[in-house]
CSV table of C-alpha atoms in Angstrom, one decimal:
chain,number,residue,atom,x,y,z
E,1,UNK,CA,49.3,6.4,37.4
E,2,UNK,CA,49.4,4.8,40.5
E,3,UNK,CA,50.8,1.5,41.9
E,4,UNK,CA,47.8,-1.6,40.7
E,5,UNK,CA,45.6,-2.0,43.7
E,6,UNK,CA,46.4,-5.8,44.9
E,7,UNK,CA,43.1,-8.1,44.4
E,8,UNK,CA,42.5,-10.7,46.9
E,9,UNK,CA,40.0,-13.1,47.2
E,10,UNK,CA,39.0,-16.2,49.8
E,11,UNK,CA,36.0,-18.0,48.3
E,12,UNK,CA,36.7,-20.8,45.4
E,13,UNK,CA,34.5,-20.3,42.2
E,14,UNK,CA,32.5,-23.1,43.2
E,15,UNK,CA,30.8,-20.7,46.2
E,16,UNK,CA,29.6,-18.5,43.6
E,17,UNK,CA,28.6,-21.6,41.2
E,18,UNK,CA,26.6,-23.1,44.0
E,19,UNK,CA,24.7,-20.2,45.0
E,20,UNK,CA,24.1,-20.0,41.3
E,21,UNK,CA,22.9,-23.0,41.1
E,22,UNK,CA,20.4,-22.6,43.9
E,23,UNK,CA,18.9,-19.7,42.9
E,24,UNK,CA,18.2,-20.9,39.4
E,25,UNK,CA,14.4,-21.4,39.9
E,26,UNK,CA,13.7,-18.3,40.8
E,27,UNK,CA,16.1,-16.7,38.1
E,28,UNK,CA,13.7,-18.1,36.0
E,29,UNK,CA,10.3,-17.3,38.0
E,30,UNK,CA,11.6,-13.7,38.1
E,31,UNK,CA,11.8,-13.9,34.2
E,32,UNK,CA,8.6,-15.5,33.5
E,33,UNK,CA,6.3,-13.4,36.3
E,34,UNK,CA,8.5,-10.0,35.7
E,35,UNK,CA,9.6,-9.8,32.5
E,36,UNK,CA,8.7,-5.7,32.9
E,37,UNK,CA,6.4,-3.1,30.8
E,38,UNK,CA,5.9,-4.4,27.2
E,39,UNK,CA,7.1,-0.8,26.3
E,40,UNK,CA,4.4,-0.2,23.9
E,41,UNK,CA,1.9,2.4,23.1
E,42,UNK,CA,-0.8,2.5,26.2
E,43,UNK,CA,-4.1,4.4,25.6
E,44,UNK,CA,-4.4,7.4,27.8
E,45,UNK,CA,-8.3,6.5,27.8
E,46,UNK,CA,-10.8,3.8,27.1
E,47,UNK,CA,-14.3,5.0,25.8
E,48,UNK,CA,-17.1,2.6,26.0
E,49,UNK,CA,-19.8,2.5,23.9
E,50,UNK,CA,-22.9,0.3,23.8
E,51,UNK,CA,-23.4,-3.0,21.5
E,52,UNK,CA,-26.4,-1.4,19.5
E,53,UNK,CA,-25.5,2.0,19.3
E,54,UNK,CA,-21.8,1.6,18.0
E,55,UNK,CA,-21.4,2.3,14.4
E,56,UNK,CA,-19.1,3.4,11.6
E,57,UNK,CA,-19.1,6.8,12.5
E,58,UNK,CA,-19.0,6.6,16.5
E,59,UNK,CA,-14.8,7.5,16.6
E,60,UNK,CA,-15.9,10.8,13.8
E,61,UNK,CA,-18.8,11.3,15.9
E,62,UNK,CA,-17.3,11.6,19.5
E,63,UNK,CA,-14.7,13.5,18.2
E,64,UNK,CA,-17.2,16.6,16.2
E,65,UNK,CA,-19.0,16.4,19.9
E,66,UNK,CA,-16.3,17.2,21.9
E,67,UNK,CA,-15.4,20.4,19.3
E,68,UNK,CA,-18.8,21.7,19.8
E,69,UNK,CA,-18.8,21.1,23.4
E,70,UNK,CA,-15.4,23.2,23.2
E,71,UNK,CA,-16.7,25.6,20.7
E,72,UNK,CA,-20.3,26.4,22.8
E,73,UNK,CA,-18.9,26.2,26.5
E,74,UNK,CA,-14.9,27.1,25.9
E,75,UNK,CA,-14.5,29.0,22.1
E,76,UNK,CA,-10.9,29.3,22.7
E,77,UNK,CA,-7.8,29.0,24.6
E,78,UNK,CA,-8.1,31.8,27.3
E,79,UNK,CA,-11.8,30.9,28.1
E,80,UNK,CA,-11.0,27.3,28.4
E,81,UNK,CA,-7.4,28.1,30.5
E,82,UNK,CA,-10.0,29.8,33.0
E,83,UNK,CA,-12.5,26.9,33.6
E,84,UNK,CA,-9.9,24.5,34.3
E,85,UNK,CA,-6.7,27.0,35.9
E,86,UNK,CA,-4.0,26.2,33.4
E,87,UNK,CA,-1.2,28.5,33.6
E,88,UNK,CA,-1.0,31.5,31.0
E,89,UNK,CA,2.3,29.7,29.5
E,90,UNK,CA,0.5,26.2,28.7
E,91,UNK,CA,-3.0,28.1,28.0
E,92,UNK,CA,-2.4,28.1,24.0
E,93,UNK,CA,-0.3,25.2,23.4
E,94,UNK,CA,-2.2,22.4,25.6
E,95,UNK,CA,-5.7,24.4,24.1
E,96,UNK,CA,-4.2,24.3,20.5
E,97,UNK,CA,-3.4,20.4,21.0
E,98,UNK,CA,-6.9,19.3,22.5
E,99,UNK,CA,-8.2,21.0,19.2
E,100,UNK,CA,-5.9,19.2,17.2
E,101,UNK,CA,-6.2,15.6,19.1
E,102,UNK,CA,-9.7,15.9,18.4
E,103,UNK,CA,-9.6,16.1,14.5
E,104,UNK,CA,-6.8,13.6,14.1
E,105,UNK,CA,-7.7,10.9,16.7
E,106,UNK,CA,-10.3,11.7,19.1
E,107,UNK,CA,-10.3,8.4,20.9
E,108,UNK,CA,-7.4,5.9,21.6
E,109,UNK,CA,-9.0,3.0,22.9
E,110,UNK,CA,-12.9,1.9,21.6
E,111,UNK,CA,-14.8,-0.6,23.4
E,112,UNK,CA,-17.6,-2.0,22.3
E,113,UNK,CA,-19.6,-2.6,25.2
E,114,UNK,CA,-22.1,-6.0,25.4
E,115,UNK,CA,-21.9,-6.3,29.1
E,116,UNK,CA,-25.1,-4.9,30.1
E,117,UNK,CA,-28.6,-4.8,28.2
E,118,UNK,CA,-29.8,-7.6,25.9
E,119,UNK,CA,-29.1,-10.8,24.7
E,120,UNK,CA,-29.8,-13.6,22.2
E,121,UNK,CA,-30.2,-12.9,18.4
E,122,UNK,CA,-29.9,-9.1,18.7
E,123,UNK,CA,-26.5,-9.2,20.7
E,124,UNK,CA,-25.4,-12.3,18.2
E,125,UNK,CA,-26.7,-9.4,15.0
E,126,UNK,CA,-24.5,-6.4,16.8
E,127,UNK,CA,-21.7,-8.8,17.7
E,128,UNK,CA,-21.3,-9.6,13.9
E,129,UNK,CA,-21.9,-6.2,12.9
E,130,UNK,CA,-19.0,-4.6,15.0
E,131,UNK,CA,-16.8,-7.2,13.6
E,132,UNK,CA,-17.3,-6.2,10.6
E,133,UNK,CA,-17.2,-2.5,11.4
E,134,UNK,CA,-13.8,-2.6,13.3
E,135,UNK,CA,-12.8,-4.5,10.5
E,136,UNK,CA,-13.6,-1.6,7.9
E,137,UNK,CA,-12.2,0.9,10.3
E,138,UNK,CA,-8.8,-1.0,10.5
E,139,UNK,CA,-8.8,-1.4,6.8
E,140,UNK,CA,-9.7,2.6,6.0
E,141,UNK,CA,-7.4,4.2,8.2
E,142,UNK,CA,-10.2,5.1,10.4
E,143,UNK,CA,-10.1,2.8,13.5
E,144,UNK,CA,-9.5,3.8,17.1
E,145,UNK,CA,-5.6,3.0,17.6
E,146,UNK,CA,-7.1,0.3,19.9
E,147,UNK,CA,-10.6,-1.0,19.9
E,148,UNK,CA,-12.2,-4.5,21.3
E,149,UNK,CA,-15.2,-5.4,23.0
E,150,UNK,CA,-16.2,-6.4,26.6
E,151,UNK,CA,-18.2,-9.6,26.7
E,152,UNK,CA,-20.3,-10.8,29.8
E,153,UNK,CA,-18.5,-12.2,32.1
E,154,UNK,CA,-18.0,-15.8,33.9
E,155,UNK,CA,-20.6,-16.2,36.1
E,156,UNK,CA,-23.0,-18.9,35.6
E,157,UNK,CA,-26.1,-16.6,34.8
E,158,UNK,CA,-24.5,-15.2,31.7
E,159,UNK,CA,-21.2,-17.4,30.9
E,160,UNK,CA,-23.1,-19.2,27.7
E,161,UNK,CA,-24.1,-15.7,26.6
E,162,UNK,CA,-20.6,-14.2,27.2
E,163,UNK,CA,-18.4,-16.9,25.7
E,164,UNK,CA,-21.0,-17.2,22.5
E,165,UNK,CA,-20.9,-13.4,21.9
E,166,UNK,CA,-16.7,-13.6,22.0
E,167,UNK,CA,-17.0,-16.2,19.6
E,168,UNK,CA,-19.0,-14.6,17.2
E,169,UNK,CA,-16.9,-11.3,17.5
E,170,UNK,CA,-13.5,-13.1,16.5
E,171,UNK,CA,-14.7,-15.6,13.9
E,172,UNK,CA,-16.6,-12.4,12.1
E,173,UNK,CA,-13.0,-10.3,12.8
E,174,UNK,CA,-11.3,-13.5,10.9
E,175,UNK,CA,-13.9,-13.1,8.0
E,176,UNK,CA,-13.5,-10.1,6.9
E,177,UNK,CA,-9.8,-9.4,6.8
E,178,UNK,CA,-8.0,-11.0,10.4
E,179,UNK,CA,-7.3,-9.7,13.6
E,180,UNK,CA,-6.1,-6.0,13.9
E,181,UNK,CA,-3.1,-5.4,15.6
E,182,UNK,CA,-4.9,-3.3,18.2
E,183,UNK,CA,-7.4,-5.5,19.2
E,184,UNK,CA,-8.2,-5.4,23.0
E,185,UNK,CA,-11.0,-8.0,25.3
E,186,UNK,CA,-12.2,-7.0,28.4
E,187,UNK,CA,-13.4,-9.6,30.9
E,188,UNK,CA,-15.5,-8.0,33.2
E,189,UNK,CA,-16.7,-8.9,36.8
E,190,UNK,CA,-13.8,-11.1,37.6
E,191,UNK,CA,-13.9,-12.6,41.3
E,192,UNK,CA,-11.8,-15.7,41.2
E,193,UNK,CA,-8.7,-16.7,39.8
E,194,UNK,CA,-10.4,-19.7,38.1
E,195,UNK,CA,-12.9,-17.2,36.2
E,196,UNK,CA,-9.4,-15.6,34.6
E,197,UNK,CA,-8.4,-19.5,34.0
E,198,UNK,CA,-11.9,-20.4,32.0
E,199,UNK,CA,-11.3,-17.4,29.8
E,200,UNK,CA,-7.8,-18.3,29.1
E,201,UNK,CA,-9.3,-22.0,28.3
E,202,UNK,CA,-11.7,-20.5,25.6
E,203,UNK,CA,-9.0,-18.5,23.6
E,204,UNK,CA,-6.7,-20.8,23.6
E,205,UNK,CA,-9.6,-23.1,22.0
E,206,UNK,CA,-10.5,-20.4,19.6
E,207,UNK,CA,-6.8,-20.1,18.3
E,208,UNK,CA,-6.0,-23.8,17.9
E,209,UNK,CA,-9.6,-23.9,16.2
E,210,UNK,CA,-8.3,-21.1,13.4
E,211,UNK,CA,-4.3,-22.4,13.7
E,212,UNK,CA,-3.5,-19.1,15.3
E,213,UNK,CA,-0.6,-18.8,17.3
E,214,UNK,CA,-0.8,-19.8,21.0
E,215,UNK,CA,-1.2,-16.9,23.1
E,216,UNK,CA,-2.2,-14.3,19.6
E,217,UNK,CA,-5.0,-13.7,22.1
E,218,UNK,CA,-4.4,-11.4,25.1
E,219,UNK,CA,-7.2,-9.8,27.5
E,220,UNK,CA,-8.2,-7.3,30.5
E,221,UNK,CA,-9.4,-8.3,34.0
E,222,UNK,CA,-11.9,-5.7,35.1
E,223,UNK,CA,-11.5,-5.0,39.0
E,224,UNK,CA,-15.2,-4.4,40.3
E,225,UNK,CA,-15.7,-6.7,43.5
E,226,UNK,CA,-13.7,-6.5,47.0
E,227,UNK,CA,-13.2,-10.2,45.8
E,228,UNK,CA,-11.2,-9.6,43.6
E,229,UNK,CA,-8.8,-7.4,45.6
E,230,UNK,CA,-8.9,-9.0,49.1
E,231,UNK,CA,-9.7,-13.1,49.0
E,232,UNK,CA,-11.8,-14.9,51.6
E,233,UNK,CA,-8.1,-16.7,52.7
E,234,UNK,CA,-7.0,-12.8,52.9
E,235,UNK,CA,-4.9,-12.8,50.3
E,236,UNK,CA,-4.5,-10.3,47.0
E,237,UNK,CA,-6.7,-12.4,44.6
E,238,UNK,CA,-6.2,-9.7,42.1
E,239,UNK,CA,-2.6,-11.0,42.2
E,240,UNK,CA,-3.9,-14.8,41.3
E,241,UNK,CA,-5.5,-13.2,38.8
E,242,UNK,CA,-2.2,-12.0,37.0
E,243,UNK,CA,-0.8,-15.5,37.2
E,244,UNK,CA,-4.1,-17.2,35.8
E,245,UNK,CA,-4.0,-15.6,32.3
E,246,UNK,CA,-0.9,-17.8,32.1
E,247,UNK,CA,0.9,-14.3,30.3
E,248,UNK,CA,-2.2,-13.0,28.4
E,249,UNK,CA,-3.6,-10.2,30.9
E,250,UNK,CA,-2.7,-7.1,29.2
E,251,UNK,CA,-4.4,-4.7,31.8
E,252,UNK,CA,-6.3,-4.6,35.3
E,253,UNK,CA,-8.8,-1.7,35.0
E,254,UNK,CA,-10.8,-0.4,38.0
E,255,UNK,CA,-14.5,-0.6,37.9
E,256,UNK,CA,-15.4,2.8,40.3
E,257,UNK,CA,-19.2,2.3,40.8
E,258,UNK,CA,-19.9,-1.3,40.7
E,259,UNK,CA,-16.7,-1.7,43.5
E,260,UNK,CA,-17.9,0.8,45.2
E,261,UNK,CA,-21.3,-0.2,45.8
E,262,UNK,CA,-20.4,-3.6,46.4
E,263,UNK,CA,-18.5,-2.0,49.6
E,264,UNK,CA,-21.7,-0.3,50.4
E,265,UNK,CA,-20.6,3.5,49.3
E,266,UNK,CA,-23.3,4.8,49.0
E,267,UNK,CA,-24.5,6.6,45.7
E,268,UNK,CA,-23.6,10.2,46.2
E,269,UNK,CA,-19.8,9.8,47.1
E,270,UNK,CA,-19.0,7.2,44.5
E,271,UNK,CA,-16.1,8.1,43.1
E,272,UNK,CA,-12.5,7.2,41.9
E,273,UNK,CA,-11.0,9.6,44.7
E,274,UNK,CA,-12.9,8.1,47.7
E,275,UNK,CA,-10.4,6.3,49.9
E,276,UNK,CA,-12.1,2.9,48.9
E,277,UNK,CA,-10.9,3.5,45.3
E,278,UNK,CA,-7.3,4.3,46.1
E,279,UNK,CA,-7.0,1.6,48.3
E,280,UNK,CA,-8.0,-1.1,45.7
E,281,UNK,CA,-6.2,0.4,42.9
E,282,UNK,CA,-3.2,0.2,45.2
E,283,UNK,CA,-3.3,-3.2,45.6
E,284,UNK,CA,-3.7,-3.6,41.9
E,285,UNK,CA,-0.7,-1.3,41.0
E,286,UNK,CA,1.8,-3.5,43.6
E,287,UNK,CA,0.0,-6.9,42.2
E,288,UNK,CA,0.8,-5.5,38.5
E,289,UNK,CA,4.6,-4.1,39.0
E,290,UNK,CA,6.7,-5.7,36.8
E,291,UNK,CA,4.6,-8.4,35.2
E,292,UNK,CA,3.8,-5.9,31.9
E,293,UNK,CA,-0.2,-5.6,32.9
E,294,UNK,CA,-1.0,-2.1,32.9
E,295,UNK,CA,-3.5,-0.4,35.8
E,296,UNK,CA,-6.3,1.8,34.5
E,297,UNK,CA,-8.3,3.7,36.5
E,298,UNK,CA,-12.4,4.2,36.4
E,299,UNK,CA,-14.5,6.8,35.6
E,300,UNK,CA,-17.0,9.5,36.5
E,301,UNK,CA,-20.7,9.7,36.2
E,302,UNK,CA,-21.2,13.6,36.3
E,303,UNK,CA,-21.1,14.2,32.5
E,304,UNK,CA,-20.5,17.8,31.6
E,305,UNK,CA,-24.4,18.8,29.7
E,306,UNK,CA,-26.3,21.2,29.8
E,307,UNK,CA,-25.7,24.7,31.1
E,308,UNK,CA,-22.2,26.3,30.6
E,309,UNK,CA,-22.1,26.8,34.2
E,310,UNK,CA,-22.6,22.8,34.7
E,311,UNK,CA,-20.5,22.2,31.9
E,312,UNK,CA,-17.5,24.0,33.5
E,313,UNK,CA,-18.1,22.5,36.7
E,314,UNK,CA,-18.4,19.0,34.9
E,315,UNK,CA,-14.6,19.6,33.3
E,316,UNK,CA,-12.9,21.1,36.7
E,317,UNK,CA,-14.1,17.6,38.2
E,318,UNK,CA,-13.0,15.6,35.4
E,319,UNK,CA,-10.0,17.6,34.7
E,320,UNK,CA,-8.6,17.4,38.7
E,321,UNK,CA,-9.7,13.9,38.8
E,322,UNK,CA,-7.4,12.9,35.8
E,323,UNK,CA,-4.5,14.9,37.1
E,324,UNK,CA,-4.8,13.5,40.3
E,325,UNK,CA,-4.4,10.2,38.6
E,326,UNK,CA,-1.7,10.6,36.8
E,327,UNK,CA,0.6,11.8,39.7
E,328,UNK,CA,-0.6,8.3,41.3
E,329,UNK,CA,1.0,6.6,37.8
E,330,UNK,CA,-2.6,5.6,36.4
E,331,UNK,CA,-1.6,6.4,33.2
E,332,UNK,CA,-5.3,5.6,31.6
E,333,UNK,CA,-8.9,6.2,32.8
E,334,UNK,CA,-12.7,5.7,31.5
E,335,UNK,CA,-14.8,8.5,29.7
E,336,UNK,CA,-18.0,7.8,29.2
E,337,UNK,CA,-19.1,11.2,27.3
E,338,UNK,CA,-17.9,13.0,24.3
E,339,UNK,CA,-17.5,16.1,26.9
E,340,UNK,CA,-15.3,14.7,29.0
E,341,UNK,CA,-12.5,14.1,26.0
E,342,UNK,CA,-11.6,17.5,25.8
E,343,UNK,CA,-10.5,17.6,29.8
E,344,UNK,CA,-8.9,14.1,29.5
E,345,UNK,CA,-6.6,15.7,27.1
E,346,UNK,CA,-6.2,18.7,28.6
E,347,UNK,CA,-4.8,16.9,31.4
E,348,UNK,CA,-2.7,14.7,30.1
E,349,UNK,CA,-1.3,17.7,28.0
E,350,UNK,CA,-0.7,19.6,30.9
E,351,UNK,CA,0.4,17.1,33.2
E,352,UNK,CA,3.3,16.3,30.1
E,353,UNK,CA,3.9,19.7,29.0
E,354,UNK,CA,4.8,21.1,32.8
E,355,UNK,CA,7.0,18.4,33.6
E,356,UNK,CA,8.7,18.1,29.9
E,357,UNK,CA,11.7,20.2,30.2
E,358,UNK,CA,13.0,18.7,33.5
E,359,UNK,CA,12.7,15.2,32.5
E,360,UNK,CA,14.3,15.7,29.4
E,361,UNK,CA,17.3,17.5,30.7
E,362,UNK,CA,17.4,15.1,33.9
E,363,UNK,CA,17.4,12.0,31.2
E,364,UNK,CA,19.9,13.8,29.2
E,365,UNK,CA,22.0,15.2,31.7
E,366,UNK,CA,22.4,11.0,33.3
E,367,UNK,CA,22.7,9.6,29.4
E,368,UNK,CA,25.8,11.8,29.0
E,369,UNK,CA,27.1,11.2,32.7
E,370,UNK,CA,27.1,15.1,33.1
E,371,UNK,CA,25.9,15.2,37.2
E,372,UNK,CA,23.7,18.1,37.8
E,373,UNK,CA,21.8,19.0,41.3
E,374,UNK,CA,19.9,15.2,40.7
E,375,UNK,CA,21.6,12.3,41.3
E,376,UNK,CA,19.4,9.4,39.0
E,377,UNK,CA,19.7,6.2,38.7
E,378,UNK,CA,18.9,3.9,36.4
E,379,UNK,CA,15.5,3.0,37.8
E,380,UNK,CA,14.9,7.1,37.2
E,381,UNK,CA,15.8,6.6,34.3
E,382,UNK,CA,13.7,4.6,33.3
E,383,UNK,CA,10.9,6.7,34.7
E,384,UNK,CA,12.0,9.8,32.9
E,385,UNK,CA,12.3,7.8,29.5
E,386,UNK,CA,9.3,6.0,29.6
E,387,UNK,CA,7.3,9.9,30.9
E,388,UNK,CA,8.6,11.2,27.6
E,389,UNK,CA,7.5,8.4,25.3
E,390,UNK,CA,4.1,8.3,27.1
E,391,UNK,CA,4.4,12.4,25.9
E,392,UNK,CA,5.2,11.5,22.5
E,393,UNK,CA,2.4,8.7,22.5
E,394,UNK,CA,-0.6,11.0,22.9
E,395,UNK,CA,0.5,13.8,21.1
E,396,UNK,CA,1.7,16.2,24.3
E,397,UNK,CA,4.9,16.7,23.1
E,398,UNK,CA,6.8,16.7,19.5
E,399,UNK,CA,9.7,13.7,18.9
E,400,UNK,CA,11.7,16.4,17.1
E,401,UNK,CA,11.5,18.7,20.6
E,402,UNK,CA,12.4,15.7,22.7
E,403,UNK,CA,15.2,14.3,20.1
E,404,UNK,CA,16.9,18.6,20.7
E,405,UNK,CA,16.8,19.1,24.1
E,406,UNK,CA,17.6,15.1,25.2
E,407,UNK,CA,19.7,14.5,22.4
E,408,UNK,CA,18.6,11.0,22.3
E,409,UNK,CA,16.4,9.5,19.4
E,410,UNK,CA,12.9,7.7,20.0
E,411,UNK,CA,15.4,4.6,19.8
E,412,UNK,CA,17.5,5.4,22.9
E,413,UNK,CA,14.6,6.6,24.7
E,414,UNK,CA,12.9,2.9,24.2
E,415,UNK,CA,16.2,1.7,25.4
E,416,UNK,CA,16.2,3.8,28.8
E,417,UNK,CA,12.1,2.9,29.3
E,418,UNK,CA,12.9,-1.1,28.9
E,419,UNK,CA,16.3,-2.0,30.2
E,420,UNK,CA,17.4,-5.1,31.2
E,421,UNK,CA,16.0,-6.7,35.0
E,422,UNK,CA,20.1,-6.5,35.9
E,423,UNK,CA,20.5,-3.0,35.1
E,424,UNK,CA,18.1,-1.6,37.4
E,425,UNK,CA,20.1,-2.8,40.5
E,426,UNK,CA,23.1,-1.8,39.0
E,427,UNK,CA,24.5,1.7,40.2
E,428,UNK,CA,25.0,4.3,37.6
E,429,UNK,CA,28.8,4.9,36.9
């Protein structure tokens, strides 16, 4: 060994203690408006479905659509490969696993939908009655992993209406068994910080009304108004936003037709690609790093009926739109259809299965310190974990092929996808 290296230094501990000291308060803002992904399970989809049509069998239902759209317009793996231009190596497997996803869990996240349409007695009947619905579903095995409703929203017009109809939706998810572990609120039409606040007010009410514990009750902020992303003072209201649900916003998710119109698009190029779209749901993705609230993106209207031929071209729409997404880290989207299911898995399948075998030997090649032609660090890392679990999530890729070529167990990879704030500016030795 060689001679010890002498150490010399000119500042007294009390520098460092002071600067400590200083910084303190926003040590501690970091921590409370960062504290970093939640690191569990997000929904690659939410599928909304209206107040008075949802019943017991809509999650069965969806699912036996989407087969027979399959088996009519795409009767197995070769024909479908073709439509959409998967490669002759994924054709099978990502084919085979669409097929499966359907039978086993054809949606991931349900909402209810009480938004639009009527009001009075009949929404307070189908409010109740979906309550009790989700509850069954939960208690059978047979729920949506994730499933919630979306109420009216704050506005004056319909805020009695809206704040009634999430009343009567918890208390009748308290009577018949609790509140499921997956349940998920969307607050739609949000334009002002103080909306986000009211909403916040009225769960926090509901739980101290049923001695549930403060903050049980966490929520979405739907993005559909260019108030909500750019404030009169100029400012990133969508940012406010975050901060009003005082820790209980869970999600931003984009509304593509009603921001786009309120920007004047006009009908016919309405879409989540136009550059309107991208640029709100970039301000939403900067506003939402770090704080745990998950971005989803919207929807498209051209559902995929009718002839083959319009089918096909239906799915190559859907299909790119959702791979396109996912490059852009939107990790979720809306289907409004049982035909556009298939294609949203198909994607996500793809988009998991092509990238698999580099990640994984990337994350294991920096977990045993082994170099390679990639120099990660942590931050990767952390990417490269958290791509795999979202894989394992949805059913693109197997744990047990993960745990053999990564050699690391669902544990280690939650480690990698969550580390602490200080290790992501650390180098990796």
């Amino acid at each position: 060994m060689g001679q010890q290296e002498k150490v010399s230094t000119s500042l007294a501990g009390a520098v460092s203690e002071g600067i400590s000291a200083s910084l303190a308060a926003v040590d501690a803002e970091l921590d409370r408006r960062y504290p970093g992904d939640p690191g569990t399970r997000q929904p690659v989809h939410t599928v909304y479905v209206p107040g008075n049509v949802f019943d017991a069998g809509t999650v069965r239902s969806w699912g036996d659509q989407a087969l027979a759209a399959l088996d009519e317009h795409a009767p197995d793996a070769a024909s479908f490969a073709a439509v959409l231009g998967l490669s002759d190596d994924l054709a099978e497997d990502v084919y085979g696993r669409v097929r499966a996803k359907l039978e086993r869990e054809p949606i991931e996240d349900l909402r209810v939908d009480f938004e639009d349409g009527y009001g009075g007695d009949d929404e307070d009947r189908d409010a109740a009655r979906a309550a009790r619905l989700i509850s069954e579903a939960y208690a059978t095995g047979t729920a949506a992993p994730y499933t919630g409703i979306r109420m009216k929203c704050m506005e004056a017009a319909v805020r009695d209406r809206g704040i009634r109809t999430t009343d009567v939706f918890l208390t009748g998810l308290l009577e018949h068994g609790g509140l499921p572990e997956g349940l998920v609120l969307t607050l739609p039409k949000v334009t002002y910080p103080e909306q986000v606040t009211a909403f916040v007010r009225l769960l926090e009410a509901f739980e101290k009304a049923h001695g549930l514990d403060a903050g049980r009750l966490g929520f979405e902020i739907q993005i559909e108004t260019s108030q909500a992303i750019l404030a009169a003072d100029g400012t990133a209201a969508v940012a406010r936003m975050i901060g009003a649900a005082e820790g209980r916003a869970t999600g931003l998710h984009y509304g593509t037709f009603d921001y786009s119109a309120c920007l004047g698009v006009s009908a016919a190029y309405q879409a989540s690609d136009h550059p309107a779209a991208d640029h709100a749901k970039a301000i939403m993705q900067v506003a939402a790093a770090g704080t745990g609230v998950r971005v989803s993106d919207g929807s498209t209207n051209v559902l995929p009926v009718g002839s083959t031929a319009h089918v096909h071209e239906a799915w190559r729409l859907h299909y790119g739109l959702t791979r396109r997404a996912l490059a852009r880290a939107y990790y979720q989207g809306w289907d409004m259809h049982p035909g556009h299911i298939p294609t949203r898995y198909a994607a996500v399948f793809a988009f998991y299965r092509e990238g698999f075998e580099t990640a994984a030997k990337r994350l294991s090649a920096y977990a045993n310190h082994a170099g390679g032609d990639v120099m990660d660090e942590p931050a990767t890392a952390k990417a490269l974990s958290s791509y795999l679990l979202r894989g394992i999530d949805c059913g693109a890729l197997d744990t047990a092929e993960v745990d053999a070529l990564t050699g690391l167990t669902r544990a280690d990879l939650d480690r990698f996808a969550a580390p602490r704030r200080g290790d992501l500016t650390a180098s990796a030795e």
